[in-house]
JSON list of N, CA and C in Angstrom, two decimals:
[
{"chain": "A", "resi": 1, "resn": "UNK", "atom": "N", "xyz": [-24.76, 0.48, -18.96]},
{"chain": "A", "resi": 1, "resn": "UNK", "atom": "CA", "xyz": [-24.63, 1.28, -17.75]},
{"chain": "A", "resi": 1, "resn": "UNK", "atom": "C", "xyz": [-23.19, 1.20, -17.26]},
{"chain": "A", "resi": 2, "resn": "UNK", "atom": "N", "xyz": [-22.57, 2.34, -17.00]},
{"chain": "A", "resi": 2, "resn": "UNK", "atom": "CA", "xyz": [-21.18, 2.39, -16.59]},
{"chain": "A", "resi": 2, "resn": "UNK", "atom": "C", "xyz": [-21.02, 2.45, -15.09]},
{"chain": "A", "resi": 3, "resn": "UNK", "atom": "N", "xyz": [-19.79, 2.57, -14.68]},
{"chain": "A", "resi": 3, "resn": "UNK", "atom": "CA", "xyz": [-19.49, 2.67, -13.25]},
{"chain": "A", "resi": 3, "resn": "UNK", "atom": "C", "xyz": [-19.86, 4.03, -12.68]},
{"chain": "A", "resi": 4, "resn": "UNK", "atom": "N", "xyz": [-19.80, 5.05, -13.52]},
{"chain": "A", "resi": 4, "resn": "UNK", "atom": "CA", "xyz": [-20.10, 6.41, -13.09]},
{"chain": "A", "resi": 4, "resn": "UNK", "atom": "C", "xyz": [-21.38, 6.89, -13.75]},
{"chain": "A", "resi": 5, "resn": "UNK", "atom": "N", "xyz": [-22.11, 7.72, -13.04]},
{"chain": "A", "resi": 5, "resn": "UNK", "atom": "CA", "xyz": [-23.29, 8.35, -13.64]},
{"chain": "A", "resi": 5, "resn": "UNK", "atom": "C", "xyz": [-22.82, 9.50, -14.54]},
{"chain": "A", "resi": 6, "resn": "UNK", "atom": "N", "xyz": [-23.73, 10.00, -15.36]},
{"chain": "A", "resi": 6, "resn": "UNK", "atom": "CA", "xyz": [-23.39, 11.13, -16.24]},
{"chain": "A", "resi": 6, "resn": "UNK", "atom": "C", "xyz": [-22.98, 12.35, -15.41]},
{"chain": "A", "resi": 7, "resn": "UNK", "atom": "N", "xyz": [-23.64, 12.54, -14.29]},
{"chain": "A", "resi": 7, "resn": "UNK", "atom": "CA", "xyz": [-23.30, 13.67, -13.42]},
{"chain": "A", "resi": 7, "resn": "UNK", "atom": "C", "xyz": [-21.89, 13.54, -12.87]},
{"chain": "A", "resi": 8, "resn": "UNK", "atom": "N", "xyz": [-21.52, 12.31, -12.47]},
{"chain": "A", "resi": 8, "resn": "UNK", "atom": "CA", "xyz": [-20.17, 12.06, -11.96]},
{"chain": "A", "resi": 8, "resn": "UNK", "atom": "C", "xyz": [-19.12, 12.30, -13.04]},
{"chain": "A", "resi": 9, "resn": "UNK", "atom": "N", "xyz": [-19.41, 11.85, -14.26]},
{"chain": "A", "resi": 9, "resn": "UNK", "atom": "CA", "xyz": [-18.48, 12.07, -15.37]},
{"chain": "A", "resi": 9, "resn": "UNK", "atom": "C", "xyz": [-18.32, 13.56, -15.66]},
{"chain": "A", "resi": 10, "resn": "UNK", "atom": "N", "xyz": [-19.43, 14.26, -15.67]},
{"chain": "A", "resi": 10, "resn": "UNK", "atom": "CA", "xyz": [-19.37, 15.71, -15.92]},
{"chain": "A", "resi": 10, "resn": "UNK", "atom": "C", "xyz": [-18.55, 16.42, -14.84]},
{"chain": "A", "resi": 11, "resn": "UNK", "atom": "N", "xyz": [-18.76, 15.99, -13.59]},
{"chain": "A", "resi": 11, "resn": "UNK", "atom": "CA", "xyz": [-17.99, 16.59, -12.48]},
{"chain": "A", "resi": 11, "resn": "UNK", "atom": "C", "xyz": [-16.51, 16.28, -12.63]},
{"chain": "A", "resi": 12, "resn": "UNK", "atom": "N", "xyz": [-16.17, 15.04, -13.02]},
{"chain": "A", "resi": 12, "resn": "UNK", "atom": "CA", "xyz": [-14.78, 14.65, -13.22]},
{"chain": "A", "resi": 12, "resn": "UNK", "atom": "C", "xyz": [-14.14, 15.49, -14.32]},
{"chain": "A", "resi": 13, "resn": "UNK", "atom": "N", "xyz": [-14.87, 15.66, -15.41]},
{"chain": "A", "resi": 13, "resn": "UNK", "atom": "CA", "xyz": [-14.36, 16.48, -16.54]},
{"chain": "A", "resi": 13, "resn": "UNK", "atom": "C", "xyz": [-14.14, 17.92, -16.10]},
{"chain": "A", "resi": 14, "resn": "UNK", "atom": "N", "xyz": [-15.08, 18.45, -15.34]},
{"chain": "A", "resi": 14, "resn": "UNK", "atom": "CA", "xyz": [-14.97, 19.84, -14.89]},
{"chain": "A", "resi": 14, "resn": "UNK", "atom": "C", "xyz": [-13.83, 20.01, -13.88]},
{"chain": "A", "resi": 15, "resn": "UNK", "atom": "N", "xyz": [-13.74, 19.11, -12.91]},
{"chain": "A", "resi": 15, "resn": "UNK", "atom": "CA", "xyz": [-12.70, 19.20, -11.88]},
{"chain": "A", "resi": 15, "resn": "UNK", "atom": "C", "xyz": [-11.30, 19.11, -12.47]},
{"chain": "A", "resi": 16, "resn": "UNK", "atom": "N", "xyz": [-11.15, 18.28, -13.48]},
{"chain": "A", "resi": 16, "resn": "UNK", "atom": "CA", "xyz": [-9.83, 18.06, -14.09]},
{"chain": "A", "resi": 16, "resn": "UNK", "atom": "C", "xyz": [-9.59, 18.93, -15.31]},
{"chain": "A", "resi": 17, "resn": "UNK", "atom": "N", "xyz": [-10.54, 19.82, -15.61]},
{"chain": "A", "resi": 17, "resn": "UNK", "atom": "CA", "xyz": [-10.42, 20.76, -16.73]},
{"chain": "A", "resi": 17, "resn": "UNK", "atom": "C", "xyz": [-10.03, 20.02, -18.03]},
{"chain": "A", "resi": 18, "resn": "UNK", "atom": "N", "xyz": [-10.79, 18.97, -18.32]},
{"chain": "A", "resi": 18, "resn": "UNK", "atom": "CA", "xyz": [-10.51, 18.17, -19.50]},
{"chain": "A", "resi": 18, "resn": "UNK", "atom": "C", "xyz": [-11.12, 18.83, -20.73]},
{"chain": "A", "resi": 19, "resn": "UNK", "atom": "N", "xyz": [-10.28, 19.09, -21.73]},
{"chain": "A", "resi": 19, "resn": "UNK", "atom": "CA", "xyz": [-10.74, 19.74, -22.96]},
{"chain": "A", "resi": 19, "resn": "UNK", "atom": "C", "xyz": [-10.50, 18.81, -24.16]},
{"chain": "A", "resi": 20, "resn": "UNK", "atom": "N", "xyz": [-9.33, 18.22, -24.21]},
{"chain": "A", "resi": 20, "resn": "UNK", "atom": "CA", "xyz": [-8.97, 17.37, -25.35]},
{"chain": "A", "resi": 20, "resn": "UNK", "atom": "C", "xyz": [-8.98, 15.90, -24.94]},
{"chain": "A", "resi": 21, "resn": "UNK", "atom": "N", "xyz": [-8.91, 15.05, -25.95]},
{"chain": "A", "resi": 21, "resn": "UNK", "atom": "CA", "xyz": [-8.83, 13.62, -25.69]},
{"chain": "A", "resi": 21, "resn": "UNK", "atom": "C", "xyz": [-7.54, 13.29, -24.94]},
{"chain": "A", "resi": 22, "resn": "UNK", "atom": "N", "xyz": [-6.47, 14.01, -25.21]},
{"chain": "A", "resi": 22, "resn": "UNK", "atom": "CA", "xyz": [-5.19, 13.81, -24.52]},
{"chain": "A", "resi": 22, "resn": "UNK", "atom": "C", "xyz": [-5.33, 14.15, -23.03]},
{"chain": "A", "resi": 23, "resn": "UNK", "atom": "N", "xyz": [-6.09, 15.23, -22.72]},
{"chain": "A", "resi": 23, "resn": "UNK", "atom": "CA", "xyz": [-6.34, 15.58, -21.32]},
{"chain": "A", "resi": 23, "resn": "UNK", "atom": "C", "xyz": [-7.06, 14.43, -20.61]},
{"chain": "A", "resi": 24, "resn": "UNK", "atom": "N", "xyz": [-8.07, 13.87, -21.27]},
{"chain": "A", "resi": 24, "resn": "UNK", "atom": "CA", "xyz": [-8.84, 12.77, -20.69]},
{"chain": "A", "resi": 24, "resn": "UNK", "atom": "C", "xyz": [-7.95, 11.55, -20.49]},
{"chain": "A", "resi": 25, "resn": "UNK", "atom": "N", "xyz": [-7.12, 11.25, -21.48]},
{"chain": "A", "resi": 25, "resn": "UNK", "atom": "CA", "xyz": [-6.23, 10.09, -21.38]},
{"chain": "A", "resi": 25, "resn": "UNK", "atom": "C", "xyz": [-5.25, 10.26, -20.23]},
{"chain": "A", "resi": 26, "resn": "UNK", "atom": "N", "xyz": [-4.69, 11.43, -20.08]},
{"chain": "A", "resi": 26, "resn": "UNK", "atom": "CA", "xyz": [-3.74, 11.68, -18.98]},
{"chain": "A", "resi": 26, "resn": "UNK", "atom": "C", "xyz": [-4.42, 11.57, -17.62]},
{"chain": "A", "resi": 27, "resn": "UNK", "atom": "N", "xyz": [-5.64, 12.11, -17.50]},
{"chain": "A", "resi": 27, "resn": "UNK", "atom": "CA", "xyz": [-6.37, 12.05, -16.24]},
{"chain": "A", "resi": 27, "resn": "UNK", "atom": "C", "xyz": [-6.71, 10.60, -15.88]},
{"chain": "A", "resi": 28, "resn": "UNK", "atom": "N", "xyz": [-7.13, 9.82, -16.87]},
{"chain": "A", "resi": 28, "resn": "UNK", "atom": "CA", "xyz": [-7.47, 8.42, -16.61]},
{"chain": "A", "resi": 28, "resn": "UNK", "atom": "C", "xyz": [-6.23, 7.60, -16.30]},
{"chain": "A", "resi": 29, "resn": "UNK", "atom": "N", "xyz": [-5.12, 7.92, -16.95]},
{"chain": "A", "resi": 29, "resn": "UNK", "atom": "CA", "xyz": [-3.86, 7.22, -16.67]},
{"chain": "A", "resi": 29, "resn": "UNK", "atom": "C", "xyz": [-3.44, 7.47, -15.22]},
{"chain": "A", "resi": 30, "resn": "UNK", "atom": "N", "xyz": [-3.57, 8.71, -14.76]},
{"chain": "A", "resi": 30, "resn": "UNK", "atom": "CA", "xyz": [-3.22, 9.04, -13.38]},
{"chain": "A", "resi": 30, "resn": "UNK", "atom": "C", "xyz": [-4.15, 8.34, -12.39]},
{"chain": "A", "resi": 31, "resn": "UNK", "atom": "N", "xyz": [-5.44, 8.35, -12.70]},
{"chain": "A", "resi": 31, "resn": "UNK", "atom": "CA", "xyz": [-6.43, 7.69, -11.85]},
{"chain": "A", "resi": 31, "resn": "UNK", "atom": "C", "xyz": [-6.15, 6.19, -11.78]},
{"chain": "A", "resi": 32, "resn": "UNK", "atom": "N", "xyz": [-5.84, 5.58, -12.91]},
{"chain": "A", "resi": 32, "resn": "UNK", "atom": "CA", "xyz": [-5.54, 4.15, -12.96]},
{"chain": "A", "resi": 32, "resn": "UNK", "atom": "C", "xyz": [-4.27, 3.84, -12.17]},
{"chain": "A", "resi": 33, "resn": "UNK", "atom": "N", "xyz": [-3.25, 4.67, -12.31]},
{"chain": "A", "resi": 33, "resn": "UNK", "atom": "CA", "xyz": [-1.98, 4.44, -11.60]},
{"chain": "A", "resi": 33, "resn": "UNK", "atom": "C", "xyz": [-2.20, 4.52, -10.08]},
{"chain": "A", "resi": 34, "resn": "UNK", "atom": "N", "xyz": [-2.98, 5.51, -9.63]},
{"chain": "A", "resi": 34, "resn": "UNK", "atom": "CA", "xyz": [-3.26, 5.64, -8.20]},
{"chain": "A", "resi": 34, "resn": "UNK", "atom": "C", "xyz": [-4.03, 4.43, -7.68]},
{"chain": "A", "resi": 35, "resn": "UNK", "atom": "N", "xyz": [-4.97, 3.94, -8.49]},
{"chain": "A", "resi": 35, "resn": "UNK", "atom": "CA", "xyz": [-5.77, 2.78, -8.09]},
{"chain": "A", "resi": 35, "resn": "UNK", "atom": "C", "xyz": [-4.90, 1.54, -7.97]},
{"chain": "A", "resi": 36, "resn": "UNK", "atom": "N", "xyz": [-4.05, 1.30, -8.95]},
{"chain": "A", "resi": 36, "resn": "UNK", "atom": "CA", "xyz": [-3.15, 0.14, -8.92]},
{"chain": "A", "resi": 36, "resn": "UNK", "atom": "C", "xyz": [-2.19, 0.24, -7.73]},
{"chain": "A", "resi": 37, "resn": "UNK", "atom": "N", "xyz": [-1.66, 1.42, -7.47]},
{"chain": "A", "resi": 37, "resn": "UNK", "atom": "CA", "xyz": [-0.74, 1.62, -6.34]},
{"chain": "A", "resi": 37, "resn": "UNK", "atom": "C", "xyz": [-1.43, 1.28, -5.03]},
{"chain": "A", "resi": 38, "resn": "UNK", "atom": "N", "xyz": [-2.66, 1.75, -4.86]},
{"chain": "A", "resi": 38, "resn": "UNK", "atom": "CA", "xyz": [-3.40, 1.48, -3.63]},
{"chain": "A", "resi": 38, "resn": "UNK", "atom": "C", "xyz": [-3.68, -0.02, -3.49]},
{"chain": "A", "resi": 39, "resn": "UNK", "atom": "N", "xyz": [-4.02, -0.67, -4.59]},
{"chain": "A", "resi": 39, "resn": "UNK", "atom": "CA", "xyz": [-4.27, -2.12, -4.55]},
{"chain": "A", "resi": 39, "resn": "UNK", "atom": "C", "xyz": [-3.02, -2.89, -4.15]},
{"chain": "A", "resi": 40, "resn": "UNK", "atom": "N", "xyz": [-1.87, -2.50, -4.70]},
{"chain": "A", "resi": 40, "resn": "UNK", "atom": "CA", "xyz": [-0.62, -3.18, -4.38]},
{"chain": "A", "resi": 40, "resn": "UNK", "atom": "C", "xyz": [-0.22, -2.97, -2.92]},
{"chain": "A", "resi": 41, "resn": "UNK", "atom": "N", "xyz": [-0.40, -1.75, -2.42]},
{"chain": "A", "resi": 41, "resn": "UNK", "atom": "CA", "xyz": [-0.06, -1.47, -1.02]},
{"chain": "A", "resi": 41, "resn": "UNK", "atom": "C", "xyz": [-0.97, -2.26, -0.07]},
{"chain": "A", "resi": 42, "resn": "UNK", "atom": "N", "xyz": [-2.25, -2.35, -0.42]},
{"chain": "A", "resi": 42, "resn": "UNK", "atom": "CA", "xyz": [-3.18, -3.12, 0.40]},
{"chain": "A", "resi": 42, "resn": "UNK", "atom": "C", "xyz": [-2.83, -4.59, 0.40]},
{"chain": "A", "resi": 43, "resn": "UNK", "atom": "N", "xyz": [-2.46, -5.11, -0.77]},
{"chain": "A", "resi": 43, "resn": "UNK", "atom": "CA", "xyz": [-2.06, -6.52, -0.86]},
{"chain": "A", "resi": 43, "resn": "UNK", "atom": "C", "xyz": [-0.81, -6.78, -0.02]},
{"chain": "A", "resi": 44, "resn": "UNK", "atom": "N", "xyz": [0.14, -5.87, -0.06]},
{"chain": "A", "resi": 44, "resn": "UNK", "atom": "CA", "xyz": [1.37, -6.03, 0.73]},
{"chain": "A", "resi": 44, "resn": "UNK", "atom": "C", "xyz": [1.08, -5.96, 2.22]},
{"chain": "A", "resi": 45, "resn": "UNK", "atom": "N", "xyz": [0.22, -5.01, 2.63]},
{"chain": "A", "resi": 45, "resn": "UNK", "atom": "CA", "xyz": [-0.17, -4.92, 4.04]},
{"chain": "A", "resi": 45, "resn": "UNK", "atom": "C", "xyz": [-0.80, -6.22, 4.51]},
{"chain": "A", "resi": 46, "resn": "UNK", "atom": "N", "xyz": [-1.67, -6.78, 3.69]},
{"chain": "A", "resi": 46, "resn": "UNK", "atom": "CA", "xyz": [-2.34, -8.03, 4.04]},
{"chain": "A", "resi": 46, "resn": "UNK", "atom": "C", "xyz": [-1.34, -9.18, 4.13]},
{"chain": "A", "resi": 47, "resn": "UNK", "atom": "N", "xyz": [-0.44, -9.22, 3.18]},
{"chain": "A", "resi": 47, "resn": "UNK", "atom": "CA", "xyz": [0.57, -10.29, 3.16]},
{"chain": "A", "resi": 47, "resn": "UNK", "atom": "C", "xyz": [1.50, -10.22, 4.37]},
{"chain": "A", "resi": 48, "resn": "UNK", "atom": "N", "xyz": [1.95, -9.00, 4.71]},
{"chain": "A", "resi": 48, "resn": "UNK", "atom": "CA", "xyz": [2.89, -8.84, 5.82]},
{"chain": "A", "resi": 48, "resn": "UNK", "atom": "C", "xyz": [2.20, -8.90, 7.18]},
{"chain": "A", "resi": 49, "resn": "UNK", "atom": "N", "xyz": [0.93, -8.53, 7.22]},
{"chain": "A", "resi": 49, "resn": "UNK", "atom": "CA", "xyz": [0.20, -8.55, 8.48]},
{"chain": "A", "resi": 49, "resn": "UNK", "atom": "C", "xyz": [0.25, -7.24, 9.23]},
{"chain": "A", "resi": 50, "resn": "UNK", "atom": "N", "xyz": [0.80, -6.20, 8.63]},
{"chain": "A", "resi": 50, "resn": "UNK", "atom": "CA", "xyz": [0.81, -4.87, 9.24]},
{"chain": "A", "resi": 50, "resn": "UNK", "atom": "C", "xyz": [0.88, -3.84, 8.12]},
{"chain": "A", "resi": 51, "resn": "UNK", "atom": "N", "xyz": [0.47, -2.60, 8.47]},
{"chain": "A", "resi": 51, "resn": "UNK", "atom": "CA", "xyz": [0.45, -1.54, 7.48]},
{"chain": "A", "resi": 51, "resn": "UNK", "atom": "C", "xyz": [1.78, -0.80, 7.43]},
{"chain": "A", "resi": 52, "resn": "UNK", "atom": "N", "xyz": [2.01, -0.13, 6.32]},
{"chain": "A", "resi": 52, "resn": "UNK", "atom": "CA", "xyz": [3.22, 0.66, 6.12]},
{"chain": "A", "resi": 52, "resn": "UNK", "atom": "C", "xyz": [3.33, 1.70, 7.23]},
{"chain": "A", "resi": 53, "resn": "UNK", "atom": "N", "xyz": [4.49, 1.85, 7.79]},
{"chain": "A", "resi": 53, "resn": "UNK", "atom": "CA", "xyz": [4.80, 2.82, 8.85]},
{"chain": "A", "resi": 53, "resn": "UNK", "atom": "C", "xyz": [4.08, 2.52, 10.17]},
{"chain": "A", "resi": 54, "resn": "UNK", "atom": "N", "xyz": [3.56, 1.31, 10.33]},
{"chain": "A", "resi": 54, "resn": "UNK", "atom": "CA", "xyz": [2.91, 0.95, 11.58]},
{"chain": "A", "resi": 54, "resn": "UNK", "atom": "C", "xyz": [3.97, 0.83, 12.67]},
{"chain": "A", "resi": 55, "resn": "UNK", "atom": "N", "xyz": [3.70, 1.40, 13.85]},
{"chain": "A", "resi": 55, "resn": "UNK", "atom": "CA", "xyz": [4.69, 1.49, 14.90]},
{"chain": "A", "resi": 55, "resn": "UNK", "atom": "C", "xyz": [4.74, 0.25, 15.79]},
{"chain": "A", "resi": 56, "resn": "UNK", "atom": "N", "xyz": [3.62, -0.45, 15.96]},
{"chain": "A", "resi": 56, "resn": "UNK", "atom": "CA", "xyz": [3.61, -1.58, 16.90]},
{"chain": "A", "resi": 56, "resn": "UNK", "atom": "C", "xyz": [4.63, -2.64, 16.48]},
{"chain": "A", "resi": 57, "resn": "UNK", "atom": "N", "xyz": [5.00, -3.46, 17.43]},
{"chain": "A", "resi": 57, "resn": "UNK", "atom": "CA", "xyz": [6.04, -4.47, 17.20]},
{"chain": "A", "resi": 57, "resn": "UNK", "atom": "C", "xyz": [5.64, -5.41, 16.06]},
{"chain": "A", "resi": 58, "resn": "UNK", "atom": "N", "xyz": [6.57, -5.64, 15.18]},
{"chain": "A", "resi": 58, "resn": "UNK", "atom": "CA", "xyz": [6.33, -6.51, 14.04]},
{"chain": "A", "resi": 58, "resn": "UNK", "atom": "C", "xyz": [7.07, -7.82, 14.28]},
{"chain": "A", "resi": 59, "resn": "UNK", "atom": "N", "xyz": [6.42, -8.91, 13.98]},
{"chain": "A", "resi": 59, "resn": "UNK", "atom": "CA", "xyz": [7.07, -10.20, 14.09]},
{"chain": "A", "resi": 59, "resn": "UNK", "atom": "C", "xyz": [7.44, -10.63, 12.68]},
{"chain": "A", "resi": 60, "resn": "UNK", "atom": "N", "xyz": [8.71, -10.53, 12.39]},
{"chain": "A", "resi": 60, "resn": "UNK", "atom": "CA", "xyz": [9.21, -10.93, 11.08]},
{"chain": "A", "resi": 60, "resn": "UNK", "atom": "C", "xyz": [10.20, -12.06, 11.28]},
{"chain": "A", "resi": 61, "resn": "UNK", "atom": "N", "xyz": [10.48, -12.83, 10.24]},
{"chain": "A", "resi": 61, "resn": "UNK", "atom": "CA", "xyz": [11.45, -13.92, 10.40]},
{"chain": "A", "resi": 61, "resn": "UNK", "atom": "C", "xyz": [12.80, -13.43, 10.92]},
{"chain": "A", "resi": 62, "resn": "UNK", "atom": "N", "xyz": [13.27, -12.30, 10.43]},
{"chain": "A", "resi": 62, "resn": "UNK", "atom": "CA", "xyz": [14.57, -11.77, 10.86]},
{"chain": "A", "resi": 62, "resn": "UNK", "atom": "C", "xyz": [14.51, -11.37, 12.34]},
{"chain": "A", "resi": 63, "resn": "UNK", "atom": "N", "xyz": [13.44, -10.67, 12.71]},
{"chain": "A", "resi": 63, "resn": "UNK", "atom": "CA", "xyz": [13.31, -10.26, 14.12]},
{"chain": "A", "resi": 63, "resn": "UNK", "atom": "C", "xyz": [13.19, -11.48, 15.01]},
{"chain": "A", "resi": 64, "resn": "UNK", "atom": "N", "xyz": [12.47, -12.49, 14.55]},
{"chain": "A", "resi": 64, "resn": "UNK", "atom": "CA", "xyz": [12.32, -13.72, 15.34]},
{"chain": "A", "resi": 64, "resn": "UNK", "atom": "C", "xyz": [13.64, -14.43, 15.52]},
{"chain": "A", "resi": 65, "resn": "UNK", "atom": "N", "xyz": [14.45, -14.48, 14.47]},
{"chain": "A", "resi": 65, "resn": "UNK", "atom": "CA", "xyz": [15.76, -15.14, 14.57]},
{"chain": "A", "resi": 65, "resn": "UNK", "atom": "C", "xyz": [16.68, -14.36, 15.52]},
{"chain": "A", "resi": 66, "resn": "UNK", "atom": "N", "xyz": [16.64, -13.04, 15.45]},
{"chain": "A", "resi": 66, "resn": "UNK", "atom": "CA", "xyz": [17.49, -12.23, 16.34]},
{"chain": "A", "resi": 66, "resn": "UNK", "atom": "C", "xyz": [17.07, -12.43, 17.80]},
{"chain": "A", "resi": 67, "resn": "UNK", "atom": "N", "xyz": [15.76, -12.50, 18.03]},
{"chain": "A", "resi": 67, "resn": "UNK", "atom": "CA", "xyz": [15.26, -12.71, 19.38]},
{"chain": "A", "resi": 67, "resn": "UNK", "atom": "C", "xyz": [15.70, -14.08, 19.90]},
{"chain": "A", "resi": 68, "resn": "UNK", "atom": "N", "xyz": [15.59, -15.10, 19.06]},
{"chain": "A", "resi": 68, "resn": "UNK", "atom": "CA", "xyz": [16.00, -16.45, 19.46]},
{"chain": "A", "resi": 68, "resn": "UNK", "atom": "C", "xyz": [17.49, -16.50, 19.74]},
{"chain": "A", "resi": 69, "resn": "UNK", "atom": "N", "xyz": [18.29, -15.80, 18.95]},
{"chain": "A", "resi": 69, "resn": "UNK", "atom": "CA", "xyz": [19.74, -15.78, 19.15]},
{"chain": "A", "resi": 69, "resn": "UNK", "atom": "C", "xyz": [20.08, -15.13, 20.49]},
{"chain": "A", "resi": 70, "resn": "UNK", "atom": "N", "xyz": [19.39, -14.02, 20.83]},
{"chain": "A", "resi": 70, "resn": "UNK", "atom": "CA", "xyz": [19.63, -13.35, 22.11]},
{"chain": "A", "resi": 70, "resn": "UNK", "atom": "C", "xyz": [19.29, -14.28, 23.28]},
{"chain": "A", "resi": 71, "resn": "UNK", "atom": "N", "xyz": [18.14, -14.98, 23.15]},
{"chain": "A", "resi": 71, "resn": "UNK", "atom": "CA", "xyz": [17.75, -15.90, 24.21]},
{"chain": "A", "resi": 71, "resn": "UNK", "atom": "C", "xyz": [18.78, -17.03, 24.36]},
{"chain": "A", "resi": 72, "resn": "UNK", "atom": "N", "xyz": [19.23, -17.56, 23.26]},
{"chain": "A", "resi": 72, "resn": "UNK", "atom": "CA", "xyz": [20.20, -18.64, 23.28]},
{"chain": "A", "resi": 72, "resn": "UNK", "atom": "C", "xyz": [21.51, -18.16, 23.91]},
{"chain": "A", "resi": 73, "resn": "UNK", "atom": "N", "xyz": [21.94, -16.94, 23.52]},
{"chain": "A", "resi": 73, "resn": "UNK", "atom": "CA", "xyz": [23.17, -16.37, 24.09]},
{"chain": "A", "resi": 73, "resn": "UNK", "atom": "C", "xyz": [23.02, -16.17, 25.59]},
{"chain": "A", "resi": 74, "resn": "UNK", "atom": "N", "xyz": [21.88, -15.67, 26.01]},
{"chain": "A", "resi": 74, "resn": "UNK", "atom": "CA", "xyz": [21.64, -15.44, 27.44]},
{"chain": "A", "resi": 74, "resn": "UNK", "atom": "C", "xyz": [21.65, -16.75, 28.21]},
{"chain": "A", "resi": 75, "resn": "UNK", "atom": "N", "xyz": [21.06, -17.77, 27.64]},
{"chain": "A", "resi": 75, "resn": "UNK", "atom": "CA", "xyz": [21.02, -19.09, 28.32]},
{"chain": "A", "resi": 75, "resn": "UNK", "atom": "C", "xyz": [22.41, -19.69, 28.41]},
{"chain": "A", "resi": 76, "resn": "UNK", "atom": "N", "xyz": [23.19, -19.57, 27.36]},
{"chain": "A", "resi": 76, "resn": "UNK", "atom": "CA", "xyz": [24.54, -20.17, 27.40]},
{"chain": "A", "resi": 76, "resn": "UNK", "atom": "C", "xyz": [25.46, -19.38, 28.32]},
{"chain": "A", "resi": 77, "resn": "UNK", "atom": "N", "xyz": [25.28, -18.08, 28.42]},
{"chain": "A", "resi": 77, "resn": "UNK", "atom": "CA", "xyz": [26.09, -17.25, 29.33]},
{"chain": "A", "resi": 77, "resn": "UNK", "atom": "C", "xyz": [25.77, -17.57, 30.78]},
{"chain": "A", "resi": 78, "resn": "UNK", "atom": "N", "xyz": [24.50, -17.83, 31.07]},
{"chain": "A", "resi": 78, "resn": "UNK", "atom": "CA", "xyz": [24.13, -18.11, 32.46]},
{"chain": "A", "resi": 78, "resn": "UNK", "atom": "C", "xyz": [24.61, -19.49, 32.92]},
{"chain": "A", "resi": 79, "resn": "UNK", "atom": "N", "xyz": [24.92, -20.37, 32.00]},
{"chain": "A", "resi": 79, "resn": "UNK", "atom": "CA", "xyz": [25.41, -21.70, 32.34]},
{"chain": "A", "resi": 79, "resn": "UNK", "atom": "C", "xyz": [26.90, -21.69, 32.65]},
{"chain": "A", "resi": 80, "resn": "UNK", "atom": "N", "xyz": [27.60, -20.67, 32.28]},
{"chain": "A", "resi": 80, "resn": "UNK", "atom": "CA", "xyz": [29.05, -20.61, 32.49]},
{"chain": "A", "resi": 80, "resn": "UNK", "atom": "C", "xyz": [29.41, -20.33, 33.92]}
]
């Protein structure tokens, strides 16, 4: 038993107008590439803690260091 039913396979063949083995190979290669790309993007989103193009404030090491530097500068300026 496969991942797809016979009806799903037939629909895939029809939608992609697959006639030759090369057509099938190209369609599966594209499907596989899209799947791997989506998996990698999801893994990166999970690792970073936010999604690509997310607008809300991101806490990154660089942003954190810049924020700390500004606070330190402000504190030292107020002591003068």
